[in-house]
Coordinates of N, CA and C in Angstrom, one line a residue:
Chain Y
X216 N 5.9 -9.1 52.4 CA 4.7 -8.1 52.6 C 4.2 -7.4 51.3
X217 N 5.4 -6.6 50.7 CA 4.8 -5.7 49.7 C 4.9 -6.3 48.0
X218 N 5.5 -8.1 48.3 CA 5.6 -9.1 47.0 C 3.9 -9.0 47.6
X219 N 3.0 -9.7 48.9 CA 2.4 -10.0 48.4 C 0.8 -9.0 48.0
X220 N 1.2 -7.6 48.1 CA 0.7 -6.8 47.9 C 0.4 -6.3 45.9
X221 N 1.6 -6.5 45.6 CA 1.6 -6.9 44.4 C 1.3 -8.1 43.7
X222 N 1.4 -8.9 44.1 CA 0.4 -10.0 44.0 C -1.2 -10.2 43.9
X223 N -1.6 -9.2 44.9 CA -2.8 -9.3 44.7 C -3.0 -8.4 44.0
X224 N -2.3 -7.0 43.6 CA -2.9 -6.1 42.7 C -2.8 -6.9 41.7
X225 N -1.9 -7.8 41.2 CA -2.0 -8.2 39.5 C -3.2 -9.4 39.4
X226 N -3.8 -9.9 40.5 CA -4.5 -10.6 40.2 C -6.2 -9.4 40.0
X227 N -6.1 -8.5 41.2 CA -6.6 -7.6 40.6 C -7.2 -6.8 39.0
X228 N -6.0 -6.7 39.0 CA -5.9 -6.4 37.3 C -6.5 -7.3 36.5
X229 N -6.4 -8.5 36.9 CA -7.3 -9.6 35.8 C -8.0 -10.0 35.8
X230 N -8.9 -9.9 36.8 CA -9.6 -9.9 36.6 C -11.2 -8.3 36.3
X231 N -10.2 -7.6 36.8 CA -10.4 -6.6 36.1 C -10.8 -5.9 35.1
X232 N -9.3 -6.4 33.8 CA -9.6 -6.4 32.5 C -10.5 -7.7 31.8
X233 N -11.1 -8.5 32.4 CA -11.8 -10.1 31.7 C -12.4 -9.1 32.1
X234 N -13.1 -8.4 33.0 CA -15.0 -8.2 32.9 C -15.1 -6.7 32.2
X235 N -14.7 -6.0 32.0 CA -14.7 -4.8 31.1 C -13.5 -5.0 30.5
X236 N -13.1 -6.0 29.8 CA -13.3 -7.0 28.3 C -14.9 -7.1 27.5
X237 N -15.1 -7.8 28.5 CA -16.1 -8.1 28.3 C -17.8 -6.7 28.3
X238 N -17.6 -6.2 29.5 CA -18.3 -4.5 29.2 C -18.2 -4.2 28.0
X239 N -16.5 -3.9 27.3 CA -16.9 -3.2 26.2 C -17.5 -4.2 24.9
X240 N -17.5 -5.1 25.2 CA -17.4 -6.4 23.8 C -19.4 -6.1 24.1
X241 N -19.8 -6.0 25.3 CA -20.7 -5.5 25.0 C -21.5 -4.6 24.8
X242 N -21.3 -3.3 24.8 CA -21.0 -1.7 24.5 C -20.9 -1.6 22.9
X243 N -20.3 -2.4 22.7 CA -19.6 -2.4 21.2 C -20.9 -3.2 20.2
X244 N -21.6 -4.0 20.8 CA -22.4 -4.2 20.2 C -23.9 -3.4 20.1
X245 N -23.5 -2.4 21.0 CA -25.1 -1.5 20.7 C -24.7 0.0 20.0
X246 N -23.7 -0.4 19.4 CA -23.3 1.3 18.9 C -24.3 1.7 17.9
X247 N -24.7 2.9 17.4 CA -25.7 3.1 16.2 C -25.0 3.7 15.6
X248 N -25.0 3.7 14.6 CA -24.7 4.5 13.3 C -23.8 5.8 13.4
X249 N -22.4 6.0 13.7 CA -22.1 7.6 13.8 C -22.5 8.3 15.1
X250 N -22.4 6.8 15.6 CA -22.3 7.4 17.5 C -20.6 8.3 17.9
X251 N -21.0 7.7 19.4 CA -19.4 8.3 19.7 C -18.3 6.7 20.8
X252 N -18.8 6.4 20.9 CA -18.1 4.5 21.0 C -17.3 4.8 21.4
X253 N -16.6 4.8 19.9 CA -16.0 4.3 19.6 C -14.7 4.8 20.0
X254 N -15.0 6.4 20.3 CA -13.9 7.4 21.3 C -13.8 6.8 22.6
X255 N -15.3 6.8 22.3 CA -15.6 6.3 24.4 C -14.8 5.9 25.0
X256 N -14.7 4.5 24.0 CA -14.0 3.1 24.6 C -12.3 3.8 24.3
X257 N -11.9 4.6 23.2 CA -10.7 4.3 23.4 C -10.0 5.1 24.4
X258 N -10.9 6.2 25.0 CA -10.3 7.3 25.2 C -10.4 6.7 27.2
X259 N -11.4 5.5 27.7 CA -11.6 4.8 28.2 C -9.8 3.8 28.6
X260 N -10.1 3.1 27.3 CA -8.4 2.3 27.3 C -7.4 3.4 27.6
X261 N -7.3 4.2 27.2 CA -6.2 5.4 27.4 C -5.8 5.5 29.2
X262 N -7.0 5.6 29.3 CA -6.8 6.1 30.6 C -6.4 4.5 31.2
X263 N -7.2 3.7 31.2 CA -6.6 2.4 31.8 C -5.3 2.0 32.1
X264 N -5.2 2.3 30.8 CA -3.4 1.5 30.4 C -2.1 2.5 31.2
X265 N -2.7 4.1 31.0 CA -1.7 5.0 31.4 C -1.6 4.5 33.4
X266 N -2.6 4.5 33.9 CA -2.9 4.0 35.6 C -1.8 3.3 35.6
X267 N -2.9 1.9 34.9 CA -1.9 0.6 35.0 C 0.1 1.2 34.5
X268 N 0.3 1.6 33.5 CA 1.8 1.6 33.5 C 1.9 2.9 34.8
X269 N 1.7 4.0 35.2 CA 2.1 4.7 35.8 C 2.3 3.5 37.5
X270 N 1.3 3.0 37.9 CA 1.6 2.5 38.9 C 2.5 1.1 38.5
X271 N 3.0 0.6 37.9 CA 4.2 -0.3 37.1 C 5.3 0.3 37.7
X272 N 5.7 1.8 37.0 CA 6.7 2.4 36.9 C 7.0 3.1 38.2
X273 N 5.9 3.5 39.8 CA 6.4 4.0 40.8 C 7.3 2.6 41.4
X274 N 6.1 1.2 41.2 CA 6.8 -0.1 41.7 C 7.8 -0.6 41.6
X275 N 8.7 0.3 40.3 CA 9.4 -0.4 39.6 C 10.8 0.2 40.6
X276 N 10.5 1.5 40.8 CA 11.0 2.9 41.3 C 11.5 2.4 42.9
X277 N 10.7 1.6 43.8 CA 10.8 1.1 45.4 C 11.8 -0.3 44.9
X278 N 12.2 0.0 46.4 CA 13.4 -1.1 46.6 C 12.8 -1.8 47.3
X279 N 11.5 -2.8 46.7 CA 10.7 -3.5 47.2 C 11.3 -4.9 48.2
X280 N 12.0 -5.3 47.2 CA 12.9 -7.1 47.5 C 14.4 -6.9 48.2
Chain T
X249 N -26.4 -4.1 5.4 CA -26.1 -4.3 6.8 C -24.6 -2.7 7.2
X250 N -24.3 -1.6 7.3 CA -23.2 -0.8 7.1 C -22.7 -2.0 8.8
X251 N -21.0 -1.8 9.2 CA -20.7 -2.3 9.4 C -20.6 -1.5 11.0
X252 N -21.0 -0.7 10.9 CA -21.1 0.2 12.0 C -22.8 0.0 12.8
X253 N -23.8 -0.7 11.8 CA -25.1 -0.2 11.8 C -25.5 -1.4 13.0
X254 N -24.6 -1.7 13.9 CA -24.9 -2.2 15.4 C -26.2 -2.8 16.1
X255 N -27.0 -1.5 15.9 CA -28.0 -1.3 16.5 C -29.0 -2.3 16.2
X256 N -29.5 -4.0 17.2 CA -30.8 -4.5 16.2 C -32.3 -3.9 16.4
X257 N -32.2 -3.5 17.4 CA -33.9 -3.0 17.3 C -34.4 -2.2 17.0
X258 N -33.8 -0.8 16.7 CA -34.2 -0.6 15.6 C -34.1 -0.4 14.3
X259 N -32.9 -0.8 13.8 CA -32.0 -1.1 12.9 C -33.8 -1.3 11.5
X260 N -33.7 -2.0 12.1 CA -34.6 -3.2 10.9 C -36.1 -3.0 10.6
X261 N -36.6 -2.2 11.9 CA -38.0 -1.5 11.7 C -38.1 -0.5 11.0
X262 N -36.8 0.0 11.0 CA -37.0 1.4 10.8 C -36.4 1.9 9.2
X263 N -36.2 0.9 8.7 CA -35.8 0.5 7.3 C -36.5 1.3 6.4
X264 N -38.1 1.5 6.5 CA -38.8 2.2 6.0 C -39.6 3.3 6.6
X265 N -39.4 4.2 7.7 CA -40.0 4.9 8.5 C -38.4 6.1 8.5
X266 N -38.2 7.5 8.4 CA -37.9 8.5 8.5 C -37.7 8.7 9.7
X267 N -36.5 8.6 10.0 CA -36.6 9.1 11.9 C -36.6 11.0 12.4
X268 N -37.1 10.8 12.9 CA -38.1 12.1 13.3 C -37.2 12.9 14.0
X269 N -37.0 12.2 14.7 CA -36.8 12.9 15.9 C -35.3 11.8 16.6
X270 N -34.1 12.2 17.3 CA -33.3 11.4 17.8 C -32.6 12.3 19.2
X271 N -33.3 11.6 19.8 CA -32.5 12.9 21.1 C -31.6 12.0 22.1
X272 N -30.7 12.5 22.9 CA -30.2 11.7 23.3 C -30.4 12.4 25.0
X273 N -30.3 11.7 26.4 CA -31.0 12.6 27.6 C -30.3 14.1 27.5
X274 N -30.6 14.7 28.3 CA -29.6 16.1 28.1 C -28.3 16.2 28.5
X275 N -26.9 16.8 28.1 CA -26.2 16.6 28.9 C -25.8 17.2 30.1
X276 N -26.8 17.4 30.6 CA -26.6 17.8 32.4 C -27.2 16.8 33.5
X277 N -27.5 16.0 33.0 CA -27.7 14.2 33.7 C -26.5 14.0 34.1
X278 N -25.6 14.0 33.1 CA -24.0 13.4 32.7 C -22.8 14.8 34.1
X279 N -23.2 15.8 33.9 CA -23.2 16.7 34.9 C -22.5 16.0 36.5
X280 N -23.8 15.8 37.0 CA -23.6 15.4 38.3 C -22.1 13.9 38.9
X281 N -22.4 12.9 37.6 CA -21.2 11.9 38.1 C -19.7 12.5 37.5
X282 N -20.0 13.2 36.3 CA -18.4 14.4 35.8 C -18.2 14.8 36.8
X283 N -18.8 15.9 37.8 CA -18.5 16.4 38.6 C -17.6 15.7 39.9
X284 N -18.0 15.0 40.4 CA -17.8 13.7 41.5 C -16.7 13.4 41.2
X285 N -16.2 12.7 40.0 CA -15.5 11.8 39.6 C -14.0 12.9 39.4
X286 N -14.3 14.4 38.9 CA -13.3 15.4 39.5 C -13.1 15.6 40.6
X287 N -13.9 15.1 41.7 CA -13.4 15.4 43.2 C -12.8 14.4 43.7
X288 N -13.3 13.6 43.6 CA -12.6 12.7 43.8 C -11.5 11.9 43.1
X289 N -11.0 12.5 42.2 CA -9.9 12.4 41.7 C -8.5 13.1 42.2
X290 N -9.3 14.5 42.5 CA -8.5 15.2 43.1 C -8.3 15.1 44.6
X291 N -9.4 14.7 45.0 CA -9.3 14.4 47.0 C -7.5 13.4 47.1
X292 N -7.6 12.0 46.8 CA -6.0 11.4 46.9 C -5.3 12.0 47.1
X293 N -4.8 12.9 45.9 CA -3.6 13.7 45.4 C -3.0 14.6 45.9
X294 N -4.7 15.8 46.8 CA -4.4 16.8 47.8 C -3.8 15.9 48.8
X295 N -4.7 15.3 49.1 CA -4.8 14.6 50.8 C -3.1 14.0 50.2
X296 N -2.4 13.1 49.9 CA -1.0 12.6 49.5 C 0.1 13.9 49.7
X297 N 0.0 14.5 49.2 CA 0.2 15.8 48.7 C 0.6 16.6 50.3
X298 N -0.7 17.0 50.9 CA -0.3 17.4 52.2 C 0.2 16.9 53.1
X299 N -0.2 15.0 52.9 CA 0.9 14.4 53.9 C 2.1 13.7 53.8
X300 N 2.7 14.6 52.3 CA 3.6 14.5 52.2 C 4.2 13.0 51.3
X301 N 3.3 11.9 51.0 CA 3.1 10.5 51.0 C 4.3 10.1 49.9
X302 N 4.3 11.3 48.2 CA 5.1 11.1 47.3 C 6.3 11.8 47.5
X303 N 7.1 12.2 48.4 CA 8.1 13.2 48.3 C 9.5 12.2 48.5
X304 N 9.9 11.8 48.3 CA 11.1 11.1 47.6 C 11.7 10.9 49.6
X305 N 11.8 12.0 50.1 CA 11.8 12.0 51.0 C 11.2 11.8 52.7
X306 N 9.8 10.5 51.9 CA 9.3 10.5 53.0 C 9.6 9.3 53.9
X307 N 9.2 10.0 54.8 CA 10.1 8.5 56.0 C 8.8 7.6 56.2
X308 N 8.1 7.4 55.0 CA 7.2 5.7 55.3 C 8.2 4.6 54.3
X309 N 7.9 3.6 55.1 CA 8.9 2.3 54.8 C 8.4 2.0 53.4
X310 N 8.8 1.2 53.1 CA 9.0 0.8 51.2 C 7.3 0.3 51.0
X311 N 7.5 -0.7 52.1 CA 5.7 -1.8 52.0 C 4.8 -0.6 51.9
X312 N 4.9 0.0 52.5 CA 4.1 1.4 53.1 C 3.5 1.9 51.4
X313 N 4.8 2.3 51.1 CA 4.8 3.0 49.9 C 4.2 1.9 48.4
X314 N 4.5 0.5 48.9 CA 4.0 -0.3 47.9 C 2.1 0.0 48.0
X315 N 2.2 -0.3 49.4 CA 0.5 -0.4 49.6 C -0.3 1.2 49.2
X316 N 0.8 2.1 49.4 CA -0.2 3.4 48.8 C -0.7 3.8 47.0
X317 N 0.9 2.8 47.0 CA 0.7 2.8 45.2 C -0.1 1.9 44.6
X318 N -0.6 1.1 45.1 CA -1.5 -0.2 45.2 C -3.1 0.4 44.9
X319 N -3.2 0.4 46.0 CA -4.8 1.2 46.6 C -4.5 2.0 45.5
X320 N -4.3 3.4 45.1 CA -4.0 3.9 44.5 C -4.9 4.2 43.1
X321 N -4.2 3.2 42.6 CA -4.4 2.4 41.1 C -5.7 1.8 41.1
X322 N -6.0 0.9 42.1 CA -7.0 -0.1 42.0 C -8.0 1.3 42.5
X323 N -8.4 2.5 43.7 CA -9.1 3.3 43.2 C -9.3 4.2 42.1
X324 N -8.3 4.6 41.3 CA -7.8 5.1 40.3 C -8.9 4.5 38.8
X325 N -8.3 3.5 39.0 CA -9.2 2.0 38.1 C -10.8 1.8 37.8
X326 N -11.3 2.2 39.1 CA -12.8 1.7 39.7 C -13.4 3.0 39.5
X327 N -12.5 4.5 39.8 CA -13.5 5.7 39.1 C -13.6 6.4 37.9
X328 N -12.3 5.8 37.3 CA -13.1 5.6 35.7 C -13.2 5.0 34.6
X329 N -13.4 3.4 35.7 CA -14.9 2.7 35.3 C -16.3 3.2 35.6
X330 N -16.3 3.7 36.8 CA -17.4 4.3 37.1 C -17.5 5.7 36.1
X331 N -17.2 6.8 35.7 CA -17.3 7.7 34.9 C -17.8 7.0 34.0
X332 N -17.0 6.0 33.0 CA -17.1 5.2 32.0 C -18.6 4.3 31.7
X333 N -19.2 3.6 32.9 CA -21.0 3.5 33.1 C -21.8 4.8 33.2
X334 N -21.0 5.5 34.0 CA -22.4 6.8 33.9 C -22.0 6.9 32.3
X335 N -21.4 7.5 31.4 CA -21.1 7.5 30.8 C -22.1 6.6 29.3
X336 N -21.6 5.4 29.8 CA -22.5 4.2 28.7 C -24.1 4.8 29.2
X337 N -24.4 5.3 30.2 CA -26.0 4.7 31.0 C -26.6 6.0 30.8
X338 N -25.6 7.2 30.6 CA -26.1 8.7 29.8 C -26.8 9.1 28.5
X339 N -25.0 7.8 27.8 CA -25.4 7.4 25.7 C -26.1 7.2 26.1
X340 N -26.9 5.6 25.8 CA -28.2 5.3 25.6 C -28.7 5.6 26.1
X341 N -29.2 6.1 26.6 CA -30.1 6.4 26.9 C -31.3 7.8 26.0
X342 N -32.0 6.4 24.8 CA -32.3 8.0 23.8 C -33.6 7.4 23.1
X343 N -34.3 8.6 22.8 CA -35.2 9.0 22.5 C -35.5 8.9 21.0
X344 N -36.2 7.6 20.1 CA -36.4 8.3 18.5 C -37.3 8.0 17.7
X345 N -38.3 8.8 17.5 CA -39.1 9.2 16.7 C -39.8 9.2 15.9
X346 N -40.3 8.2 15.4 CA -40.7 8.2 13.3 C -41.9 8.8 13.3
X347 N -42.3 8.4 11.8 CA -43.4 8.7 11.1 C -45.2 7.9 12.4
X348 N -44.2 7.3 12.0 CA -45.3 6.5 13.0 C -44.8 5.3 14.4
X349 N -44.1 5.4 15.1 CA -44.1 5.3 16.1 C -42.8 6.2 17.3
X350 N -43.1 5.8 18.5 CA -41.9 6.3 18.8 C -40.6 4.8 20.0
X351 N -39.6 5.3 19.6 CA -39.2 4.3 20.7 C -38.6 4.8 22.1
X352 N -38.9 4.3 22.9 CA -38.2 5.1 24.1 C -37.1 3.9 24.2
X353 N -35.4 4.6 24.3 CA -34.1 3.1 25.1 C -33.5 3.9 26.6
X354 N -33.9 3.4 27.7 CA -34.0 3.3 29.0 C -32.5 2.3 29.2
X355 N -31.0 2.7 29.3 CA -29.9 2.3 29.6 C -29.9 2.6 30.7
X356 N -30.1 1.7 31.9 CA -30.3 1.5 33.0 C -28.3 1.7 34.1
X357 N -27.8 0.9 33.6 CA -26.6 0.5 33.2 C -26.5 -0.2 32.5
X358 N -25.5 -0.9 33.0 CA -24.6 -1.8 31.3 C -25.2 -2.9 31.1
X359 N -25.9 -3.2 31.8 CA -26.6 -4.9 32.0 C -28.0 -4.5 32.0
X360 N -28.4 -3.3 31.6 CA -29.8 -3.3 32.5 C -30.3 -2.1 31.4
X361 N -31.3 -2.7 30.3 CA -31.7 -1.8 29.2 C -33.7 -2.2 28.6
X362 N -33.9 -1.4 29.1 CA -35.5 -1.1 28.8 C -35.7 -0.4 27.5
X363 N -36.7 -1.0 26.6 CA -36.7 -0.7 25.4 C -38.3 -0.2 24.9
X364 N -39.1 0.3 24.7 CA -40.7 0.2 24.9 C -40.9 0.9 23.3
X365 N -41.5 0.1 22.6 CA -42.0 1.0 21.4 C -43.8 1.3 21.8
X366 N -43.8 1.7 21.2 CA -45.0 2.7 20.8 C -45.7 3.4 19.8
X367 N -46.7 2.9 19.4 CA -47.1 3.6 17.7 C -48.1 4.6 18.1
X368 N -48.0 5.7 16.9 CA -48.2 7.1 17.3 C -50.0 7.7 17.7
X369 N -50.6 6.2 16.8 CA -51.7 6.0 17.3 C -52.4 6.1 18.1
X370 N -51.7 5.2 19.3 CA -51.7 4.8 21.2 C -52.1 5.8 21.6
X371 N -51.6 7.6 21.5 CA -51.2 8.8 21.9 C -52.9 8.6 22.3
X372 N -52.9 8.9 23.7 CA -54.1 9.8 23.7 C -53.9 11.0 24.6
X373 N -53.0 11.5 25.0 CA -52.6 13.0 25.7 C -50.6 12.9 25.8
X374 N -50.0 14.0 25.7 CA -48.8 14.0 25.9 C -49.0 15.6 25.9
X375 N -47.9 15.6 27.6 CA -47.5 16.8 28.1 C -46.0 16.4 28.6
X376 N -45.3 17.7 28.6 CA -44.0 17.9 28.9 C -44.1 18.7 30.3
X377 N -42.3 19.1 31.4 CA -42.8 19.0 32.1 C -41.1 19.2 32.2
X378 N -41.2 20.8 32.6 CA -39.6 21.2 33.0 C -40.1 22.0 34.6
X379 N -39.3 20.7 35.3 CA -39.1 20.9 37.0 C -38.1 21.4 36.9
X380 N -37.7 22.2 38.2 CA -36.3 22.3 38.6 C -35.8 23.8 38.1
X381 N -34.4 24.1 38.8 CA -33.5 26.0 38.6 C -32.7 25.2 37.3
X382 N -31.9 23.7 36.9 CA -31.3 23.4 36.3 C -32.1 23.8 34.7
X383 N -32.8 22.3 35.2 CA -33.8 22.0 33.8 C -34.5 23.5 33.4
X384 N -34.8 24.3 34.3 CA -35.3 25.9 33.5 C -34.5 26.4 33.2
X385 N -32.7 26.4 33.4 CA -31.7 27.5 33.5 C -31.6 26.4 31.4
X386 N -31.3 24.7 31.4 CA -30.8 24.4 30.7 C -32.1 23.9 29.2
X387 N -33.2 24.6 30.1 CA -34.3 24.2 29.3 C -34.7 22.3 28.4
X388 N -34.7 21.8 29.7 CA -34.9 20.1 29.6 C -35.9 19.2 30.4
X389 N -36.0 18.7 30.3 CA -37.4 18.4 31.0 C -37.6 16.9 30.8
X390 N -39.4 16.7 31.1 CA -40.1 15.0 30.9 C -41.0 15.1 29.3
X391 N -41.4 14.0 29.2 CA -42.5 14.6 28.3 C -43.2 13.1 28.5
X392 N -44.4 13.4 28.8 CA -45.3 12.0 29.9 C -46.3 11.8 28.7
X393 N -46.5 11.2 28.4 CA -47.4 10.7 27.3 C -48.8 9.8 27.8
X394 N -49.9 10.1 27.6 CA -50.9 9.5 28.1 C -51.4 8.2 26.8
X395 N -51.2 6.6 27.3 CA -51.8 5.9 26.2 C -53.0 4.8 27.1
X396 N -54.1 4.5 25.4 CA -54.5 3.7 25.6 C -54.5 2.2 26.0
X397 N -53.6 2.3 25.7 CA -53.2 0.7 25.7 C -52.5 -0.1 26.9
X398 N -52.1 -1.3 27.7 CA -52.0 -2.0 29.0 C -50.7 -0.8 29.9
X399 N -50.2 -0.3 29.0 CA -49.4 1.0 29.6 C -49.7 1.7 29.0
X400 N -50.3 2.3 30.3 CA -51.2 3.5 30.7 C -50.4 5.0 30.3
X401 N -49.3 5.1 31.0 CA -48.6 6.2 31.4 C -46.9 6.5 30.9
X402 N -46.4 6.8 30.0 CA -45.1 6.5 29.5 C -43.9 8.1 30.0
X403 N -43.2 7.3 30.4 CA -42.7 9.1 31.2 C -40.5 9.2 30.2
X404 N -41.0 9.8 29.4 CA -38.9 10.1 28.9 C -38.7 11.2 29.6
X405 N -37.7 10.6 30.1 CA -36.8 11.7 31.2 C -36.0 12.9 30.3
X406 N -35.8 14.0 31.3 CA -34.6 14.6 31.1 C -33.9 14.6 29.5
X407 N -35.3 14.9 28.4 CA -35.6 15.8 27.0 C -34.6 17.2 27.1
X408 N -33.7 17.1 25.6 CA -33.6 18.6 25.5 C -34.8 18.9 24.7
X409 N -35.2 20.4 24.9 CA -36.7 21.3 24.6 C -37.7 20.1 24.9
X410 N -38.0 19.6 25.7 CA -39.5 18.8 26.3 C -41.0 19.4 25.5
X411 N -40.7 21.0 25.4 CA -42.0 21.6 24.5 C -42.6 21.1 23.0
X412 N -41.1 21.4 22.6 CA -40.3 21.1 20.8 C -41.1 20.1 20.6
X413 N -40.4 19.1 21.4 CA -40.1 17.7 21.5 C -42.0 16.9 21.2
X414 N -42.2 17.2 22.5 CA -44.1 17.2 22.2 C -45.0 17.8 21.4
X415 N -44.6 18.9 21.0 CA -45.6 19.6 19.8 C -45.0 18.9 18.5
X416 N -43.9 18.3 18.7 CA -44.0 17.6 17.3 C -44.3 16.1 17.3
X417 N -44.1 16.0 18.2 CA -45.0 14.5 18.9 C -46.3 14.2 18.4
X418 N -47.1 15.9 18.5 CA -48.7 16.1 19.0 C -49.1 15.5 17.1
X419 N -48.6 16.7 17.3 CA -48.1 16.7 15.3 C -47.8 15.1 14.6
X420 N -47.4 14.9 14.5 CA -47.3 13.8 14.0 C -48.3 12.5 14.6
X421 N -48.7 12.4 15.6 CA -49.9 11.7 16.2 C -50.9 12.3 14.8
X422 N -51.6 13.5 15.2 CA -52.6 14.3 14.3 C -52.3 13.7 12.9
X423 N -51.0 13.7 12.5 CA -51.1 13.1 11.1 C -51.1 11.6 11.0
X424 N -51.0 10.7 11.5 CA -51.2 9.5 11.3 C -52.7 9.7 11.4
X425 N -54.0 9.7 12.4 CA -54.3 10.1 12.3 C -55.7 10.6 11.5
X426 N -54.6 11.1 10.7 CA -55.7 11.7 9.9 C -55.4 11.1 8.4
X427 N -54.6 10.5 8.7 CA -54.0 9.5 6.9 C -54.8 8.1 7.5
X428 N -55.0 7.7 8.4 CA -56.1 6.3 9.2 C -57.8 6.6 8.5
X429 N -57.6 7.9 8.9 CA -59.1 8.5 8.6 C -59.3 8.3 6.9
X430 N -58.2 9.3 6.1 CA -57.8 9.1 4.6 C -58.2 7.4 3.8
X431 N -58.0 6.6 4.7 CA -57.3 5.0 4.3 C -59.1 4.5 4.5
X432 N -59.6 5.2 5.8 CA -60.6 3.6 6.2 C -62.0 4.7 5.0
X433 N -61.6 6.1 4.6 CA -62.3 6.9 3.6 C -62.8 6.5 2.5
X434 N -61.7 5.6 1.8 CA -61.1 5.5 0.5 C -61.9 3.9 0.4

């Protein structure tokens, strides 16, 4: 049961990263000289990577197999 | 063209025009989504702590714990994306006024953007409106531009210092009309 959840989670992550990769690409093309888009995208990326990393750390602690 | 100057719409047209007003919407517009996100961030953490779901001694089985971690992860990923998209929607809502043109850029969401150009000559009347408690407190509001063209009324929303901006646009409009009169006189 746990494995199925993790597989579904991985599938979600693939779709999520692909979609937001495209969104960031669109936003990157809208940039204005001297704006804060770069910082915004960096901050967003850091938050997303932190959430995913923490989730994997917590999942790795659990004896699910 | 500078590597950073990707903004294709006004970039080329403003080559000879000086940008006199460049304004985002007021920061208060972004405050609502920010507060919602903060509350939604805290809520599951507090709820989980109260239920004791995160403690090592929790009686929950490993499968349930996996389910909680996966749901929490998906929840926070969606929440962070919501805030990011709200920020983009706020940040790319821009008013640009040059010596001759008004450009109103409305970013409704990441995939919906409206850009309207208006020549200062076309303006017939301009007014500003500050309505409500927070707009009055933080001095932001709408600018309503009446034009002679097909699009009769244009509303630029939640701009900081709307009276000042409206007065500046009116002055620029007068300058353009005076220039036109001079040209016709010659």
